[in-house]
Amino acid sequence: MTETPTFSEQNPIRVFLLDDHEVVRRGLTDLLGAEPDISVVGEAGTAEHALTRGPALRPHVAVLDVRLPDGDGITVCRELRDRMPGLACLMLTSFDDEEALLDAIMAGASGYVLKQIKGSGLVSAVRAVASGRSMLDPATTARLMRSLRADPAEVRSLPPELAGLSARERDILALIGDGLTNREIGKELYLSEKTVKNHISRLLAKLGVQRRVQAAVLASHLDGHRTGNSADTPADRWDHARPRRAGNET
């Protein structure tokens, strides 16, 4: 049985920070560094810098922003934990996204909290994950669990072409239909370009097509089911659930 680690002023929790905003890093450093049992041992503003510098500092906890200019914190979490299996990753984000929460859990993250959290709450979250406990935002987790327990009939009601796609893949398919590039889709959904590319490869395989232009045609065809149909069809429900972008209303 693994012994729960004990931290103190003499043996503090070593924390590494990753956020692309310097003012956020400074604020976190001041907040966490004021605690006698926590020591901020380093920071990074990009995913690349975090992967280069993080392992050498041997942190107990990595506080990672989800959205980064050169990638995403979830990928950083996965790669850091590949090198340091004992590392506890705490995802810190402005975006209340249950799919990102699921991705973070699958990447091995110990915690997922929103930046709206109070300072005392964040300190408690760092101590919790350092001690081997999980710390997940309750509202986001509740929505995730509801989606995982969704009635299978709702999935079966989707057009057959979409029934095998995840909600994230349907979002990406909709944005492909709108003509967005991988980079633009990543910015829209707060994913790295590499993650978007991986999602597109999987959805193309599920749809049985080889090129994204074919997927775009399919997306447009499904969207077109709304024309001439006043009933709330499965295609309508799919379209209603598509992500909306500011300034794109017709």
CSV table of C-alpha atoms in Angstrom, one decimal:
chain,number,residue,atom,x,y,z
A,1,MET,CA,0.0,0.0,0.0
A,2,THR,CA,1.4,3.4,-1.0
A,3,GLU,CA,2.1,5.7,1.9
A,4,THR,CA,0.4,9.1,1.7
A,5,PRO,CA,3.1,11.8,1.4
A,6,THR,CA,3.5,14.3,4.2
A,7,PHE,CA,4.6,17.9,3.5
A,8,SER,CA,5.8,20.6,5.9
A,9,GLU,CA,7.9,23.8,5.9
A,10,GLN,CA,11.0,21.6,6.0
A,11,ASN,CA,9.6,19.4,3.2
A,12,PRO,CA,7.3,21.6,1.1
A,13,ILE,CA,5.1,20.7,-1.8
A,14,ARG,CA,7.2,21.6,-4.9
A,15,VAL,CA,4.9,23.3,-7.5
A,16,PHE,CA,5.5,24.0,-11.1
A,17,LEU,CA,3.3,26.6,-12.9
A,18,LEU,CA,2.3,26.8,-16.6
A,19,ASP,CA,0.2,29.7,-17.8
A,20,ASP,CA,0.7,31.9,-20.9
A,21,HIS,CA,-0.1,35.1,-18.9
A,22,GLU,CA,2.7,36.4,-16.8
A,23,VAL,CA,0.4,38.3,-14.5
A,24,VAL,CA,-1.4,35.0,-13.7
A,25,ARG,CA,1.9,33.3,-13.0
A,26,ARG,CA,3.0,36.1,-10.7
A,27,GLY,CA,-0.3,36.0,-8.9
A,28,LEU,CA,-0.1,32.2,-8.4
A,29,THR,CA,3.5,32.4,-7.3
A,30,ASP,CA,2.6,35.1,-4.6
A,31,LEU,CA,-0.5,33.1,-3.5
A,32,LEU,CA,1.1,29.7,-3.2
A,33,GLY,CA,4.5,30.9,-2.1
A,34,ALA,CA,3.0,32.6,0.9
A,35,GLU,CA,2.1,29.1,2.3
A,36,PRO,CA,4.8,27.6,4.5
A,37,ASP,CA,4.3,24.1,3.2
A,38,ILE,CA,4.3,25.1,-0.5
A,39,SER,CA,7.3,26.2,-2.7
A,40,VAL,CA,6.9,27.3,-6.3
A,41,VAL,CA,10.0,25.8,-7.9
A,42,GLY,CA,9.5,27.1,-11.5
A,43,GLU,CA,7.2,28.3,-14.2
A,44,ALA,CA,6.6,28.4,-17.9
A,45,GLY,CA,4.6,30.4,-20.4
A,46,THR,CA,4.4,27.8,-23.2
A,47,ALA,CA,3.9,24.1,-23.5
A,48,GLU,CA,7.3,23.7,-25.1
A,49,HIS,CA,9.0,25.5,-22.2
A,50,ALA,CA,7.1,23.4,-19.7
A,51,LEU,CA,8.1,20.1,-21.2
A,52,THR,CA,11.7,21.2,-21.4
A,53,ARG,CA,12.1,22.7,-17.9
A,54,GLY,CA,9.5,20.9,-15.8
A,55,PRO,CA,11.1,17.4,-15.4
A,56,ALA,CA,14.4,18.9,-14.3
A,57,LEU,CA,12.7,20.7,-11.4
A,58,ARG,CA,11.1,17.4,-10.1
A,59,PRO,CA,7.8,19.1,-8.8
A,60,HIS,CA,5.2,17.2,-6.8
A,61,VAL,CA,2.4,19.2,-8.4
A,62,ALA,CA,2.1,20.9,-11.8
A,63,VAL,CA,-0.6,23.6,-12.1
A,64,LEU,CA,-1.4,23.8,-15.8
A,65,ASP,CA,-3.5,26.2,-17.8
A,66,VAL,CA,-5.6,24.2,-20.3
A,67,ARG,CA,-5.4,26.7,-23.2
A,68,LEU,CA,-2.0,27.6,-24.4
A,69,PRO,CA,-0.6,29.5,-27.5
A,70,ASP,CA,1.4,26.5,-28.6
A,71,GLY,CA,-0.7,23.6,-27.4
A,72,ASP,CA,-2.8,22.6,-24.5
A,73,GLY,CA,-2.2,21.8,-20.8
A,74,ILE,CA,-3.9,18.4,-21.1
A,75,THR,CA,-1.2,17.2,-23.6
A,76,VAL,CA,1.5,18.7,-21.3
A,77,CYS,CA,0.0,16.8,-18.4
A,78,ARG,CA,0.1,13.5,-20.3
A,79,GLU,CA,3.7,14.0,-21.4
A,80,LEU,CA,5.0,15.2,-18.1
A,81,ARG,CA,3.4,12.2,-16.4
A,82,ASP,CA,5.0,9.9,-18.9
A,83,ARG,CA,8.3,11.2,-17.6
A,84,MET,CA,7.3,11.6,-13.9
A,85,PRO,CA,4.5,9.1,-13.1
A,86,GLY,CA,4.3,10.4,-9.5
A,87,LEU,CA,3.5,14.0,-10.7
A,88,ALA,CA,0.0,15.3,-9.7
A,89,CYS,CA,-1.4,17.6,-12.4
A,90,LEU,CA,-3.9,20.3,-11.4
A,91,MET,CA,-5.7,21.8,-14.5
A,92,LEU,CA,-6.6,25.4,-14.0
A,93,THR,CA,-8.9,26.9,-16.7
A,94,SER,CA,-11.3,29.7,-17.4
A,95,PHE,CA,-13.5,27.4,-19.4
A,96,ASP,CA,-16.2,25.3,-17.9
A,97,ASP,CA,-16.0,22.3,-20.4
A,98,GLU,CA,-17.0,18.8,-19.4
A,99,GLU,CA,-15.2,17.3,-22.4
A,100,ALA,CA,-12.0,19.0,-21.4
A,101,LEU,CA,-12.5,17.6,-17.9
A,102,LEU,CA,-12.9,14.1,-19.4
A,103,ASP,CA,-9.8,14.5,-21.5
A,104,ALA,CA,-7.9,15.7,-18.5
A,105,ILE,CA,-8.9,12.7,-16.4
A,106,MET,CA,-7.9,10.4,-19.3
A,107,ALA,CA,-4.5,12.2,-19.4
A,108,GLY,CA,-4.0,11.4,-15.7
A,109,ALA,CA,-4.8,14.8,-14.2
A,110,SER,CA,-5.6,14.7,-10.4
A,111,GLY,CA,-7.6,17.9,-10.4
A,112,TYR,CA,-9.6,20.3,-12.6
A,113,VAL,CA,-10.6,23.7,-11.2
A,114,LEU,CA,-11.8,26.9,-12.7
A,115,LYS,CA,-9.9,30.2,-12.4
A,116,GLN,CA,-12.9,31.7,-10.6
A,117,ILE,CA,-11.9,29.6,-7.6
A,118,LYS,CA,-11.0,31.5,-4.4
A,119,GLY,CA,-7.3,31.7,-3.4
A,120,SER,CA,-7.9,29.5,-0.4
A,121,GLY,CA,-9.7,27.0,-2.6
A,122,LEU,CA,-6.7,26.8,-4.9
A,123,VAL,CA,-4.3,26.3,-2.0
A,124,SER,CA,-6.5,23.5,-0.7
A,125,ALA,CA,-6.6,22.0,-4.2
A,126,VAL,CA,-2.8,21.9,-4.5
A,127,ARG,CA,-2.5,20.3,-1.1
A,128,ALA,CA,-5.2,17.8,-2.0
A,129,VAL,CA,-3.7,16.6,-5.2
A,130,ALA,CA,-0.2,16.5,-3.6
A,131,SER,CA,-1.6,14.1,-1.0
A,132,GLY,CA,-3.0,11.8,-3.7
A,133,ARG,CA,-6.6,13.0,-3.6
A,134,SER,CA,-8.7,14.2,-6.6
A,135,MET,CA,-9.9,17.7,-6.9
A,136,LEU,CA,-12.6,18.2,-9.6
A,137,ASP,CA,-14.8,21.2,-10.2
A,138,PRO,CA,-18.2,20.0,-8.9
A,139,ALA,CA,-20.4,21.7,-11.5
A,140,THR,CA,-18.4,20.6,-14.4
A,141,THR,CA,-18.1,17.0,-13.0
A,142,ALA,CA,-21.9,16.8,-12.5
A,143,ARG,CA,-22.5,17.8,-16.1
A,144,LEU,CA,-19.9,15.3,-17.3
A,145,MET,CA,-21.6,12.5,-15.3
A,146,ARG,CA,-25.0,13.4,-16.7
A,147,SER,CA,-23.6,13.3,-20.3
A,148,LEU,CA,-22.0,9.9,-19.6
A,149,ARG,CA,-25.3,8.6,-18.3
A,150,ALA,CA,-27.3,10.1,-21.2
A,151,ASP,CA,-30.2,8.0,-22.5
A,152,PRO,CA,-28.9,5.8,-25.3
A,153,ALA,CA,-32.2,6.6,-27.2
A,154,GLU,CA,-30.9,10.1,-27.5
A,155,VAL,CA,-27.8,8.8,-29.3
A,156,ARG,CA,-29.9,6.5,-31.5
A,157,SER,CA,-32.1,9.5,-32.5
A,158,LEU,CA,-29.1,11.2,-34.3
A,159,PRO,CA,-28.8,10.8,-38.1
A,160,PRO,CA,-27.0,7.4,-38.7
A,161,GLU,CA,-23.9,9.2,-40.1
A,162,LEU,CA,-23.5,10.9,-36.7
A,163,ALA,CA,-24.5,8.2,-34.3
A,164,GLY,CA,-21.0,6.9,-34.0
A,165,LEU,CA,-19.4,10.3,-33.4
A,166,SER,CA,-18.6,11.7,-30.0
A,167,ALA,CA,-20.0,15.2,-29.1
A,168,ARG,CA,-16.6,16.7,-29.6
A,169,GLU,CA,-16.3,15.0,-33.0
A,170,ARG,CA,-19.7,16.4,-34.0
A,171,ASP,CA,-18.6,19.9,-32.9
A,172,ILE,CA,-15.5,19.6,-35.1
A,173,LEU,CA,-17.5,18.2,-38.0
A,174,ALA,CA,-19.8,21.2,-37.8
A,175,LEU,CA,-16.8,23.6,-37.8
A,176,ILE,CA,-15.3,21.7,-40.8
A,177,GLY,CA,-18.6,22.3,-42.6
A,178,ASP,CA,-18.2,26.0,-41.8
A,179,GLY,CA,-14.8,26.0,-43.5
A,180,LEU,CA,-12.6,26.4,-40.5
A,181,THR,CA,-8.9,25.3,-40.5
A,182,ASN,CA,-7.5,23.0,-37.9
A,183,ARG,CA,-5.9,26.0,-36.2
A,184,GLU,CA,-9.2,28.0,-36.2
A,185,ILE,CA,-11.1,24.9,-34.9
A,186,GLY,CA,-8.5,24.6,-32.1
A,187,LYS,CA,-9.0,28.3,-31.1
A,188,GLU,CA,-12.8,27.8,-31.2
A,189,LEU,CA,-12.8,24.7,-29.0
A,190,TYR,CA,-9.7,25.5,-26.9
A,191,LEU,CA,-7.7,22.5,-28.2
A,192,SER,CA,-4.2,22.2,-29.6
A,193,GLU,CA,-3.9,21.9,-33.4
A,194,LYS,CA,-2.5,18.4,-32.9
A,195,THR,CA,-5.5,17.3,-30.8
A,196,VAL,CA,-7.8,18.7,-33.5
A,197,LYS,CA,-5.9,16.7,-36.1
A,198,ASN,CA,-6.3,13.5,-34.1
A,199,HIS,CA,-10.0,14.1,-33.7
A,200,ILE,CA,-10.4,14.7,-37.4
A,201,SER,CA,-8.5,11.5,-38.3
A,202,ARG,CA,-10.9,9.5,-36.0
A,203,LEU,CA,-14.1,11.1,-37.3
A,204,LEU,CA,-13.0,10.6,-40.9
A,205,ALA,CA,-12.5,6.9,-40.2
A,206,LYS,CA,-15.9,6.7,-38.5
A,207,LEU,CA,-17.6,8.4,-41.4
A,208,GLY,CA,-15.8,6.2,-43.9
A,209,VAL,CA,-14.3,9.0,-45.8
A,210,GLN,CA,-10.7,9.9,-46.5
A,211,ARG,CA,-10.6,13.7,-47.0
A,212,ARG,CA,-12.0,16.5,-44.9
A,213,VAL,CA,-13.7,18.0,-47.9
A,214,GLN,CA,-15.9,14.9,-48.0
A,215,ALA,CA,-16.7,15.4,-44.3
A,216,ALA,CA,-17.5,19.1,-45.1
A,217,VAL,CA,-20.0,18.0,-47.7
A,218,LEU,CA,-21.6,15.5,-45.3
A,219,ALA,CA,-21.8,18.3,-42.6
A,220,SER,CA,-23.5,20.6,-45.1
A,221,HIS,CA,-25.9,17.8,-46.2
A,222,LEU,CA,-26.9,17.1,-42.6
A,223,ASP,CA,-27.3,20.8,-42.0
A,224,GLY,CA,-29.5,21.1,-45.0
A,225,HIS,CA,-32.1,18.7,-43.5
A,226,ARG,CA,-33.4,21.8,-41.7
A,227,THR,CA,-34.5,23.4,-45.0
A,228,GLY,CA,-38.2,22.7,-45.6
A,229,ASN,CA,-38.7,20.8,-42.3
A,230,SER,CA,-40.5,22.6,-39.5
A,231,ALA,CA,-40.4,19.5,-37.2
A,232,ASP,CA,-37.7,19.2,-34.7
A,233,THR,CA,-35.8,16.4,-36.5
A,234,PRO,CA,-32.6,14.7,-35.4
A,235,ALA,CA,-30.7,16.9,-37.8
A,236,ASP,CA,-32.3,19.9,-36.3
A,237,ARG,CA,-31.3,18.8,-32.8
A,238,TRP,CA,-27.7,18.2,-34.0
A,239,ASP,CA,-27.6,21.7,-35.5
A,240,HIS,CA,-29.0,23.3,-32.4
A,241,ALA,CA,-26.2,21.8,-30.4
A,242,ARG,CA,-23.5,23.1,-32.7
A,243,PRO,CA,-21.0,25.6,-31.2
A,244,ARG,CA,-21.8,29.2,-31.9
A,245,ARG,CA,-19.3,31.9,-32.6
A,246,ALA,CA,-19.6,35.6,-31.8
A,247,GLY,CA,-20.1,37.7,-34.8
A,248,ASN,CA,-21.3,34.8,-37.0
A,249,GLU,CA,-25.0,35.2,-36.7
A,250,THR,CA,-26.9,35.7,-39.9
